[in-house]
Short mmCIF file of C-alpha atoms in Angstrom, two decimals:
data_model
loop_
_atom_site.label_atom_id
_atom_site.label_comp_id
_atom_site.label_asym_id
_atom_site.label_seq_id
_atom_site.Cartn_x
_atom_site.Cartn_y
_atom_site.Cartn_z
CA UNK A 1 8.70 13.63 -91.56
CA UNK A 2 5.91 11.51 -92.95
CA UNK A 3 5.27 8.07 -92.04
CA UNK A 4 4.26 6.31 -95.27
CA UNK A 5 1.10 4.46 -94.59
CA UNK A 6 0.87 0.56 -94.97
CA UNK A 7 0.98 -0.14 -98.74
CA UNK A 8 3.78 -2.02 -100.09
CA UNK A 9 1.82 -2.74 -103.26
CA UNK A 10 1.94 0.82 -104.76
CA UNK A 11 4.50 2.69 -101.88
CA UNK A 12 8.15 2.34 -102.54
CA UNK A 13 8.99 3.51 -99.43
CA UNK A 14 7.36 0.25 -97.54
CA UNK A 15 8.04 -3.12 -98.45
CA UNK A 16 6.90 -6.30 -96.72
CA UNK A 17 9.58 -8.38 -95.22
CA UNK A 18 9.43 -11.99 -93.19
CA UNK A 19 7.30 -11.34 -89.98
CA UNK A 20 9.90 -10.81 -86.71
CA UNK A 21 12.62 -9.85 -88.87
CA UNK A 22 14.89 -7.38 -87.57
CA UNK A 23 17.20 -4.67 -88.65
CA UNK A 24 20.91 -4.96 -88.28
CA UNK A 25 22.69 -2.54 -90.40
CA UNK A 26 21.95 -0.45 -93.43
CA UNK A 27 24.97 0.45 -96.13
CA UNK A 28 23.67 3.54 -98.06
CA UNK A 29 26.76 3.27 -100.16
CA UNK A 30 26.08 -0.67 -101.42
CA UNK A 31 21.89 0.44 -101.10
CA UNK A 32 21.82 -2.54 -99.22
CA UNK A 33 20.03 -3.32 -95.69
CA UNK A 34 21.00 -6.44 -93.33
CA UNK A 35 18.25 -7.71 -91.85
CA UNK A 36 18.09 -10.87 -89.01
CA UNK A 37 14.86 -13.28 -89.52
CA UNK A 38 13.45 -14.70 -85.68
CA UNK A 39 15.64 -18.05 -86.50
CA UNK A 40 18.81 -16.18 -86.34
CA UNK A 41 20.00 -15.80 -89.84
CA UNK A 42 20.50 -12.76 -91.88
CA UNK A 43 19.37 -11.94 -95.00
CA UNK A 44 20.36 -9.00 -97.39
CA UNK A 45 17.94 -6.56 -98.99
CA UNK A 46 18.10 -4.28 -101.78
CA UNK A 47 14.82 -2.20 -101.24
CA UNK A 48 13.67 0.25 -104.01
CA UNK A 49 14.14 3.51 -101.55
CA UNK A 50 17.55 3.15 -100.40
CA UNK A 51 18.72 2.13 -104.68
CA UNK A 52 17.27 4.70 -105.85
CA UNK A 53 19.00 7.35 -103.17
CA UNK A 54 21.78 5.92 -103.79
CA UNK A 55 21.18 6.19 -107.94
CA UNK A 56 20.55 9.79 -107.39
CA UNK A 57 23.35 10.37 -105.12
CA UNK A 58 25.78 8.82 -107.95
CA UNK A 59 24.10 10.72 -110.39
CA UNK A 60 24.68 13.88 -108.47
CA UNK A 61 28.47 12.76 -108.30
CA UNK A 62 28.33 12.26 -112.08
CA UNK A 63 29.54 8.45 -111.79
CA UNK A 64 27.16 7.72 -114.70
CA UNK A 65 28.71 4.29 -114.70
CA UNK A 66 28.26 3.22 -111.43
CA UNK A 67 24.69 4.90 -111.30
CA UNK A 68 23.91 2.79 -114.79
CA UNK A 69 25.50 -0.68 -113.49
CA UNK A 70 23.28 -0.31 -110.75
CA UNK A 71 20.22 0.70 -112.88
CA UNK A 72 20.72 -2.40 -114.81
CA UNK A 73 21.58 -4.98 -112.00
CA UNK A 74 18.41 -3.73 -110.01
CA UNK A 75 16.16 -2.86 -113.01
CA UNK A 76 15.83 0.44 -112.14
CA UNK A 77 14.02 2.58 -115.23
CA UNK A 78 16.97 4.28 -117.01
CA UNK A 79 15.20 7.50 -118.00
CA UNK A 80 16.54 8.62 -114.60
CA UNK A 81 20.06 9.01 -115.48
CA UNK A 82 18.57 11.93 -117.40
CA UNK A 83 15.34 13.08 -115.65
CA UNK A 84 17.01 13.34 -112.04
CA UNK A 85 19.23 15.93 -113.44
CA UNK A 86 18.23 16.69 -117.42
CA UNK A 87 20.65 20.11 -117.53
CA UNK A 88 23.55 18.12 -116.03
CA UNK A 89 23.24 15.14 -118.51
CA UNK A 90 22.83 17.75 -121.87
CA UNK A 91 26.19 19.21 -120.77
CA UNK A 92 27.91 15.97 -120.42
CA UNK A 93 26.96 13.80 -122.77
CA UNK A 94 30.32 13.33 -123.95
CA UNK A 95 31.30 12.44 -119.99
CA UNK A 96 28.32 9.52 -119.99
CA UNK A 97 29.00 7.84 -123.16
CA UNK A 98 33.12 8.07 -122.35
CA UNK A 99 31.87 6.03 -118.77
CA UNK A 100 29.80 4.04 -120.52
CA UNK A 101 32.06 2.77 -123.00
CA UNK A 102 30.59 0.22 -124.11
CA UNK A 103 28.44 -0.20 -127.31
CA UNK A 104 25.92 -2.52 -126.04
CA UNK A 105 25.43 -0.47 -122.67
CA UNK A 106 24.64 2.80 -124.85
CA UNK A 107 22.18 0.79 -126.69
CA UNK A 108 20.00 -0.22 -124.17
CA UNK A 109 19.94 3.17 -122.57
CA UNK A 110 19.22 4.69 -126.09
CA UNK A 111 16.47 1.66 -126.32
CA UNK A 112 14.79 2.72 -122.87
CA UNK A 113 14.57 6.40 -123.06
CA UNK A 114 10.77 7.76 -123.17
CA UNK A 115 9.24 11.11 -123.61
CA UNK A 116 7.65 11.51 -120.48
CA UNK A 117 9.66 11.88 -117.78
CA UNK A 118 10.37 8.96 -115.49
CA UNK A 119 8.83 10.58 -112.30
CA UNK A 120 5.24 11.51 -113.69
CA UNK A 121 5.17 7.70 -115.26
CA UNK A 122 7.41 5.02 -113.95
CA UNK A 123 9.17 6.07 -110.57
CA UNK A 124 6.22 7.53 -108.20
CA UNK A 125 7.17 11.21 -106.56
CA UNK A 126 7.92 9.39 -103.39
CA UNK A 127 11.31 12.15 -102.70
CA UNK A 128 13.50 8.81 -101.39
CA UNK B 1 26.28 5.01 -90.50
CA UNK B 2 26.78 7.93 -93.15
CA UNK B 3 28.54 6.88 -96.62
CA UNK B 4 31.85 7.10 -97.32
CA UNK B 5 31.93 5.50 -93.42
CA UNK B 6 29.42 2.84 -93.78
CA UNK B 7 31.15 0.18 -93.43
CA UNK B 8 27.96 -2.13 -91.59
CA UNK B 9 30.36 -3.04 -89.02
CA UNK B 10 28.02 -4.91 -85.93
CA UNK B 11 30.47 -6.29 -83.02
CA UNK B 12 28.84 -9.04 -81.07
CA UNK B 13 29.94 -9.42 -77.15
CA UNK B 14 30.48 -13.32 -76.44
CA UNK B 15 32.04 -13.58 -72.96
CA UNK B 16 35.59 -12.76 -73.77
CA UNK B 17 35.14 -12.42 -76.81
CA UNK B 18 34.70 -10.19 -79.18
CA UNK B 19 33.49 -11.20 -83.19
CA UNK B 20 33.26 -8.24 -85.55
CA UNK B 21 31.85 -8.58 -89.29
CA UNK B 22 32.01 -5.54 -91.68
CA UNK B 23 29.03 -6.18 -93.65
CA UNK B 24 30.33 -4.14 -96.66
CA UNK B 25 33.26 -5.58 -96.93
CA UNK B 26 32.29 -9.72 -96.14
CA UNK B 27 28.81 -11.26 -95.20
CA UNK B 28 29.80 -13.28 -92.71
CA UNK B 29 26.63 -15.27 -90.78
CA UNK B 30 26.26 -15.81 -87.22
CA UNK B 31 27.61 -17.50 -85.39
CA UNK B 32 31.01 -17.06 -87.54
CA UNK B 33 32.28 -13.39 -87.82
CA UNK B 34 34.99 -12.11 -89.56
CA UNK B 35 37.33 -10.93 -86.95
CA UNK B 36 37.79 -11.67 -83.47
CA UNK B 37 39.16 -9.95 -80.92
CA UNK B 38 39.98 -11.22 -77.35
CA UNK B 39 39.63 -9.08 -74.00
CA UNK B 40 41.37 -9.77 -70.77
CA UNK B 41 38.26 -9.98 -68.89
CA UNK B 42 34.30 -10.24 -69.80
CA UNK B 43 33.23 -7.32 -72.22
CA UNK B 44 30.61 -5.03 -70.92
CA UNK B 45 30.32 -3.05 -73.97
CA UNK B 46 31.49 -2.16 -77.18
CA UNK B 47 31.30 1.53 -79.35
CA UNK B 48 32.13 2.84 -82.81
CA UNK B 49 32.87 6.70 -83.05
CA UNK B 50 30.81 8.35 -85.38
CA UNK B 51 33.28 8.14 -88.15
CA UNK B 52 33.86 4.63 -87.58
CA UNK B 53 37.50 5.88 -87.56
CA UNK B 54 37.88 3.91 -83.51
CA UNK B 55 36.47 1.00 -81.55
CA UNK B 56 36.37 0.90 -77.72
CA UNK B 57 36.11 -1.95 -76.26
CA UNK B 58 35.14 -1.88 -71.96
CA UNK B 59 35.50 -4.77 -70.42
CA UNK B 60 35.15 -5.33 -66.46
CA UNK B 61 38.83 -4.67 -65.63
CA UNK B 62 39.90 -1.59 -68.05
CA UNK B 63 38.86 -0.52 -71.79
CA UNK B 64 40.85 -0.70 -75.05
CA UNK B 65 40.77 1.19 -78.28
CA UNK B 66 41.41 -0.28 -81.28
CA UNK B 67 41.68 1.76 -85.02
CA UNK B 68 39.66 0.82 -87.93
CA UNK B 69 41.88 -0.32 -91.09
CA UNK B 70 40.78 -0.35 -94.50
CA UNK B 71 42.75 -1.35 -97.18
CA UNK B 72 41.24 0.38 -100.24
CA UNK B 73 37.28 0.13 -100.19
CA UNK B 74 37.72 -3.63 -97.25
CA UNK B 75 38.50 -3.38 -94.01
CA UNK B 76 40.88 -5.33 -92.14
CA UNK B 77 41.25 -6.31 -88.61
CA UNK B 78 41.74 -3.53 -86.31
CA UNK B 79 44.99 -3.01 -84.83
CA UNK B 80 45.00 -2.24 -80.97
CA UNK B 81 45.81 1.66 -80.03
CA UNK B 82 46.14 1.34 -76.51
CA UNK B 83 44.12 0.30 -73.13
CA UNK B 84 43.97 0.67 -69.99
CA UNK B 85 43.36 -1.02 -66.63
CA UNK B 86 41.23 0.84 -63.98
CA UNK B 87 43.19 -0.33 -61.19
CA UNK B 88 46.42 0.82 -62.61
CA UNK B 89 44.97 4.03 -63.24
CA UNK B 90 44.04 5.09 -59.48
CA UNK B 91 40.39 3.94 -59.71
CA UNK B 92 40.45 0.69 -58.03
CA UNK B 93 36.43 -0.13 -56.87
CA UNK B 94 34.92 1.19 -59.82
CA UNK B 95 32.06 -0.67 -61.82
CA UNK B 96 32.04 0.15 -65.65
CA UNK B 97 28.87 0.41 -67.55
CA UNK B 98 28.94 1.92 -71.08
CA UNK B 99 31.81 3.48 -73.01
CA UNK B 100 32.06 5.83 -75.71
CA UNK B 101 34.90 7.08 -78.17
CA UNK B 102 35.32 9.85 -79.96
CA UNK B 103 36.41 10.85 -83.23
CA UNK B 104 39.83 11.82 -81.46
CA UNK B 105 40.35 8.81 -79.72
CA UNK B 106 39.31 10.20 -76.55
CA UNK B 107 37.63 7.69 -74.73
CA UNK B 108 34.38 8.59 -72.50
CA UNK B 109 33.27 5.78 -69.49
CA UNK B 110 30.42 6.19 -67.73
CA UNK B 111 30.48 4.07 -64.46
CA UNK B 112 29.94 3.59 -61.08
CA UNK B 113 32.10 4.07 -57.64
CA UNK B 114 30.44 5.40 -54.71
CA UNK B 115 28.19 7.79 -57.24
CA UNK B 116 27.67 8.08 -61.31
CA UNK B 117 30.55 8.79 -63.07
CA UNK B 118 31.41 10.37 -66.49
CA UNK B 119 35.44 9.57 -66.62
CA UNK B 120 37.09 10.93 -69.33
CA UNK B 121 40.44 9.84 -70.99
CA UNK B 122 42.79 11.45 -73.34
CA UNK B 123 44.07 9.37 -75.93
CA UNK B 124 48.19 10.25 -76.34
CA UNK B 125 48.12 8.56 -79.97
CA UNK B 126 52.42 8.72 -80.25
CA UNK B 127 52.66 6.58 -77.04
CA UNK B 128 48.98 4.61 -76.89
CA UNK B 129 48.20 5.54 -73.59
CA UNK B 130 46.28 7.32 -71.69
CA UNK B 131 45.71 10.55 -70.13
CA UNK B 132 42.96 10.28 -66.95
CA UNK B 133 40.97 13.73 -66.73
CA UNK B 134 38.93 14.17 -63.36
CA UNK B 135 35.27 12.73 -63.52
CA UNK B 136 32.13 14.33 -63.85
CA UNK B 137 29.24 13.61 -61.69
CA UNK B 138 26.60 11.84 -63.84
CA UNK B 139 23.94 10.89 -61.40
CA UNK B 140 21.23 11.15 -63.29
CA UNK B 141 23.00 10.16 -66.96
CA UNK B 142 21.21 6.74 -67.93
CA UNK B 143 23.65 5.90 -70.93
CA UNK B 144 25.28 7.28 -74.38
CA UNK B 145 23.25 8.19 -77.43
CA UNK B 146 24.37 7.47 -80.80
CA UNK B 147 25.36 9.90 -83.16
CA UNK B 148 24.61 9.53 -87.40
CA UNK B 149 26.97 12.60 -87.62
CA UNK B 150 30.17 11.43 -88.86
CA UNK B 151 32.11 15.32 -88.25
CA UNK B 152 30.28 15.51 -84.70
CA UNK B 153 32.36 16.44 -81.96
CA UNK B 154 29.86 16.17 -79.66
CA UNK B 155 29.30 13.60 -76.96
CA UNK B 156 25.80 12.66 -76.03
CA UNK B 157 23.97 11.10 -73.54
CA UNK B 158 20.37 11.12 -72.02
CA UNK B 159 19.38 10.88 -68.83
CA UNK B 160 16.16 9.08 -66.61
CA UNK B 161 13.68 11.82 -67.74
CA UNK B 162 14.89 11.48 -71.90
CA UNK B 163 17.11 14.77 -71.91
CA UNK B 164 19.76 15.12 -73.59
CA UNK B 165 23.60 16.14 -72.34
CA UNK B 166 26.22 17.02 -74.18
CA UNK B 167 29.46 16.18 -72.14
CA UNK B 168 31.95 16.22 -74.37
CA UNK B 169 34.19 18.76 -72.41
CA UNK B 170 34.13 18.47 -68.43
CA UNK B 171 30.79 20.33 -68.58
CA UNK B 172 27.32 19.11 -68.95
CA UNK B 173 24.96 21.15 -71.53
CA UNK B 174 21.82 20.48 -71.51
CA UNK B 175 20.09 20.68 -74.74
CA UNK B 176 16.47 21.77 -75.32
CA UNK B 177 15.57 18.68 -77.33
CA UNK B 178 14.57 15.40 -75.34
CA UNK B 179 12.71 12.35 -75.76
CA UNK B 180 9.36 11.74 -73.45
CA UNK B 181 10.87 9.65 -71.25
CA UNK B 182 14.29 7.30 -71.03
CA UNK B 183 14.20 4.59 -73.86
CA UNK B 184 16.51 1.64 -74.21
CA UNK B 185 17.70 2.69 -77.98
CA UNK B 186 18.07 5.96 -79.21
CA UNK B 187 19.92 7.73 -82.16
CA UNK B 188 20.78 11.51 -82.72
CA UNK B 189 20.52 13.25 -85.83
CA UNK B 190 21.92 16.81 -86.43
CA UNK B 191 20.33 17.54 -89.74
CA UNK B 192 21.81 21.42 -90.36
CA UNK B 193 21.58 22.71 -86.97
CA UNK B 194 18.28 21.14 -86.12
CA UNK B 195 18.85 18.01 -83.55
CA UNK B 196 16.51 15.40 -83.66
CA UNK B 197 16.82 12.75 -81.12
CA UNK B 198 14.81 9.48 -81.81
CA UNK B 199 14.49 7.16 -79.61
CA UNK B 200 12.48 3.65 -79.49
CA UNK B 201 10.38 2.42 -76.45
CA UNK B 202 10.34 -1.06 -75.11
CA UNK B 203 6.26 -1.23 -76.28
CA UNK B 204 7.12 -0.14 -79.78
CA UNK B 205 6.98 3.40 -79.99
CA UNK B 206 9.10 5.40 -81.64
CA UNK B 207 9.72 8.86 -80.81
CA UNK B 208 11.12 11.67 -82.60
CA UNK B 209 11.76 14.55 -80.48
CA UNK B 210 8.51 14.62 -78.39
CA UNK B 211 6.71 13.66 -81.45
CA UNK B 212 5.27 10.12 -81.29
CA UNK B 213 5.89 9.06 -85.95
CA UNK B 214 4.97 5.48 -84.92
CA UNK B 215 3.49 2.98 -82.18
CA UNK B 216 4.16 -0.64 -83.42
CA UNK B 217 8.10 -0.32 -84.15
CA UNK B 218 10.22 -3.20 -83.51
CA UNK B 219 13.64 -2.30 -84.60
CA UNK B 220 15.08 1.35 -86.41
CA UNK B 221 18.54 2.22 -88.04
CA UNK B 222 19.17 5.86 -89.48
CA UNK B 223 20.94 6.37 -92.73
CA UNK B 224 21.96 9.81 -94.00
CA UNK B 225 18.60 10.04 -96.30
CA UNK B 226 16.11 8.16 -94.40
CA UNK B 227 14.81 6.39 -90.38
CA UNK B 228 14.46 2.67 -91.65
CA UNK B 229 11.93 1.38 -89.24
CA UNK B 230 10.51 -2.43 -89.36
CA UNK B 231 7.09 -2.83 -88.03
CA UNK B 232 5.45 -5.61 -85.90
CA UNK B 233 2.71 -6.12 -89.15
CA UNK B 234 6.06 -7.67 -91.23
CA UNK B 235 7.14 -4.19 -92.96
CA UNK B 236 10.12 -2.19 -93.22
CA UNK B 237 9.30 1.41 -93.89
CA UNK B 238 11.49 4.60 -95.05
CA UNK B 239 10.86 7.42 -93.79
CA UNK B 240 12.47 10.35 -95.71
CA UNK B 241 15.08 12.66 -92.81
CA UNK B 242 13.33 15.83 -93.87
CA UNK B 243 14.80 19.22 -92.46
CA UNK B 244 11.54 20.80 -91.61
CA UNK B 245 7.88 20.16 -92.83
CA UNK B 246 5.90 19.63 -89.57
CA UNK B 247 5.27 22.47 -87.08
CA UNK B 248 6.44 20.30 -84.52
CA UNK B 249 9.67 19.85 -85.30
CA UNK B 250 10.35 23.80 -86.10
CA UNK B 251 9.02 23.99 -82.56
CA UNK B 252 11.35 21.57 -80.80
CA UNK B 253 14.15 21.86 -83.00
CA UNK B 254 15.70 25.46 -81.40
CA UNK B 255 18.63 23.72 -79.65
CA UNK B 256 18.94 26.33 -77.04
CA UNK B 257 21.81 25.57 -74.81
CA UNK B 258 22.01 25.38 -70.87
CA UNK B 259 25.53 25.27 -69.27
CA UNK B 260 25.84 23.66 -66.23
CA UNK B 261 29.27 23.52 -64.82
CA UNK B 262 29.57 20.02 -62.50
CA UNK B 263 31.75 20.02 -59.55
CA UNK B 264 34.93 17.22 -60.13
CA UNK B 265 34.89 15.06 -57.83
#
């Protein structure tokens, strides 16, 4: 169990929050954390880690839908509906664009796909 | 919480009172909540079973137990099991401390009458009442742990020197994983066999195991995938729940059992 070290600039797994701020509850299934600031109100975060476990996890269930809504509302890089699990995609293809449905959505995955793999270039190998 | 039983419920104790707010389901600010529930007397404390599947509710007179309703993917206001009243149920001069409830509705009180008690009630869900088993001497228990295993059957607690008990049944075992010392929050993980118990200190240090991870930690929640951990130099951190790694945690992580059999008293 590593700690990552103090770099929220480059390290997914840190980000820099309001100082005194609190945790409340995390919801792995909405990849959302509640956190309370020192005046008493809460705030909602969406932090890169706990999206993109919970991208992967929906991949791994093969809800390509929910795992693309969720690429697209949080501007996640879209190669990894295929790099987290290439052999699973190639065999249903016909499953992700059936999900997908619509024109428009297929587009802008075809638009983003790149030959290098998403976690050698865009996502570090942080293992969220 | 582990998914599908997330559902970022946080009850907060006011007097009499008690307001719950599902996160997942509304975001409801303080001081509003999104359900309320009212106790006969001034609430001591409150506990989710690991499922989230029960809430017990102790209050200074008696505890009750209320089920968790969902209605598809929402939840709606829990609806009252069944309760009881310590004087009605033989123990009249007892002082209630922290409760407990398990995924069966079985509801564990630790408390105080003459000594340290573990009590132990059976939950008889076709009537709502409840069954009282014979207590457990639990002098040196200083309160439950929390468990991120939603299947657990286990019930945990650690006592003054940071071991920890499992006292589900009337015995006490005694696990070979503790913390350095007793800290004010703590959280169990069973992660395929191996237990880590983690457990944050009132300076800031947070423990896994005997293995200090980090010395200025102000708050910590565990998720299925990661220890989210906010730090007193304004950062929240992830740290991935690994299995092994560290030869540390091989080391400590042999949950070798001692059975100790307390007298009832």
């Amino acid at each position: 169990m590593e700690v990552p070290p103090d770099d929220p600039e480059t390290d997914e797994r840190c980000r820099s929050i309001e100082r005194g701020a609190r945790l409340v509850t995390a919801m792995p299934t909405n990849m959302s954390l509640v956190l309370q600031m020192p005046r008493g109100n809460l705030e909602t975060i969406y932090p890169r880690a706990m999206v993109l476990a919970g991208v992967r996890h929906l991949i791994e269930q093969q809800d390509y839908a929910a795992a693309f809504a969720c690429c697209r509302t949080q501007r996640v890089d879209m190669n990894i509906l295929f790099d987290h699990k290439p052999e699973q995609f190639l065999e249903n293809t016909g499953l992700f664009i059936e999900q997908l449905a619509d024109i428009t959505y297929i587009d802008l995955f075809l638009s983003s796909l790149r030959y290098e793999s998403a976690y050698t270039s865009r996502l570090p190998d942080t293992k969220c | 919480m582990a998914a599908p039983c997330d559902h970022g419920a946080v009850a907060v104790i006011d007097g009499t009172t008690l307001k719950l707010t599902p996160f997942r389901t509304a975001n409801v600010p303080p001081p509003m909540a999104l359900f309320e529930m009212a106790a006969p007397s001034s609430i001591l404390d409150v506990a989710f079973s690991p499922a989230n599947t029960y809430m017990g509710l102790l209050h200074t007179e008696g505890f009750s137990l209320y089920e968790w309703k969902l209605n598809g993917k929402r939840s709606i206001k829990p609806v009252l099991v069944g309760s009881l009243e310590f004087a009605k149920a033989g123990n009249v001069r007892v002082t209630p401390l922290q409760i407990f409830v398990s995924e069966t509705g079985n509801v564990y009180c630790l408390c105080h009458s003459q000594s340290t008690l573990l009590q132990r009630y059976v939950l008889d869900s076709t009537v709502g009442d409840f069954t009282t088993e014979d207590g457990i001497y639990a002098g040196s228990l200083s309160g439950f742990a929390g468990i991120t295993q939603a299947s657990t059957r286990a019930v945990l607690a650690f006592d003054s020197l940071g071991k920890l008990h499992n006292v589900a049944h009337q015995e006490d075992e005694i696990f070979s994983v503790r913390l350095p010392s007793q800290l004010p929050w703590t959280q169990v993980v069973d992660l395929a066999g191996h237990i880590i118990a983690f457990g944050l200190s009132r300076n800031g240090h947070l423990y896994a195991n005997s293995r200090l991870l980090l010395k200025n930690c102000t708050s910590f929640l565990i998720t299925t995938a990661h220890v989210v951990v906010t730090t007193s130099n304004h950062l929240v951190k992830f740290i991935h729940l690994t299995d092994t790694d560290s030869k540390d945690i091989i080391a400590t992580n042999r949950s070798v059992r001692i059975k100790n059999t307390d007298y009832p008293m």
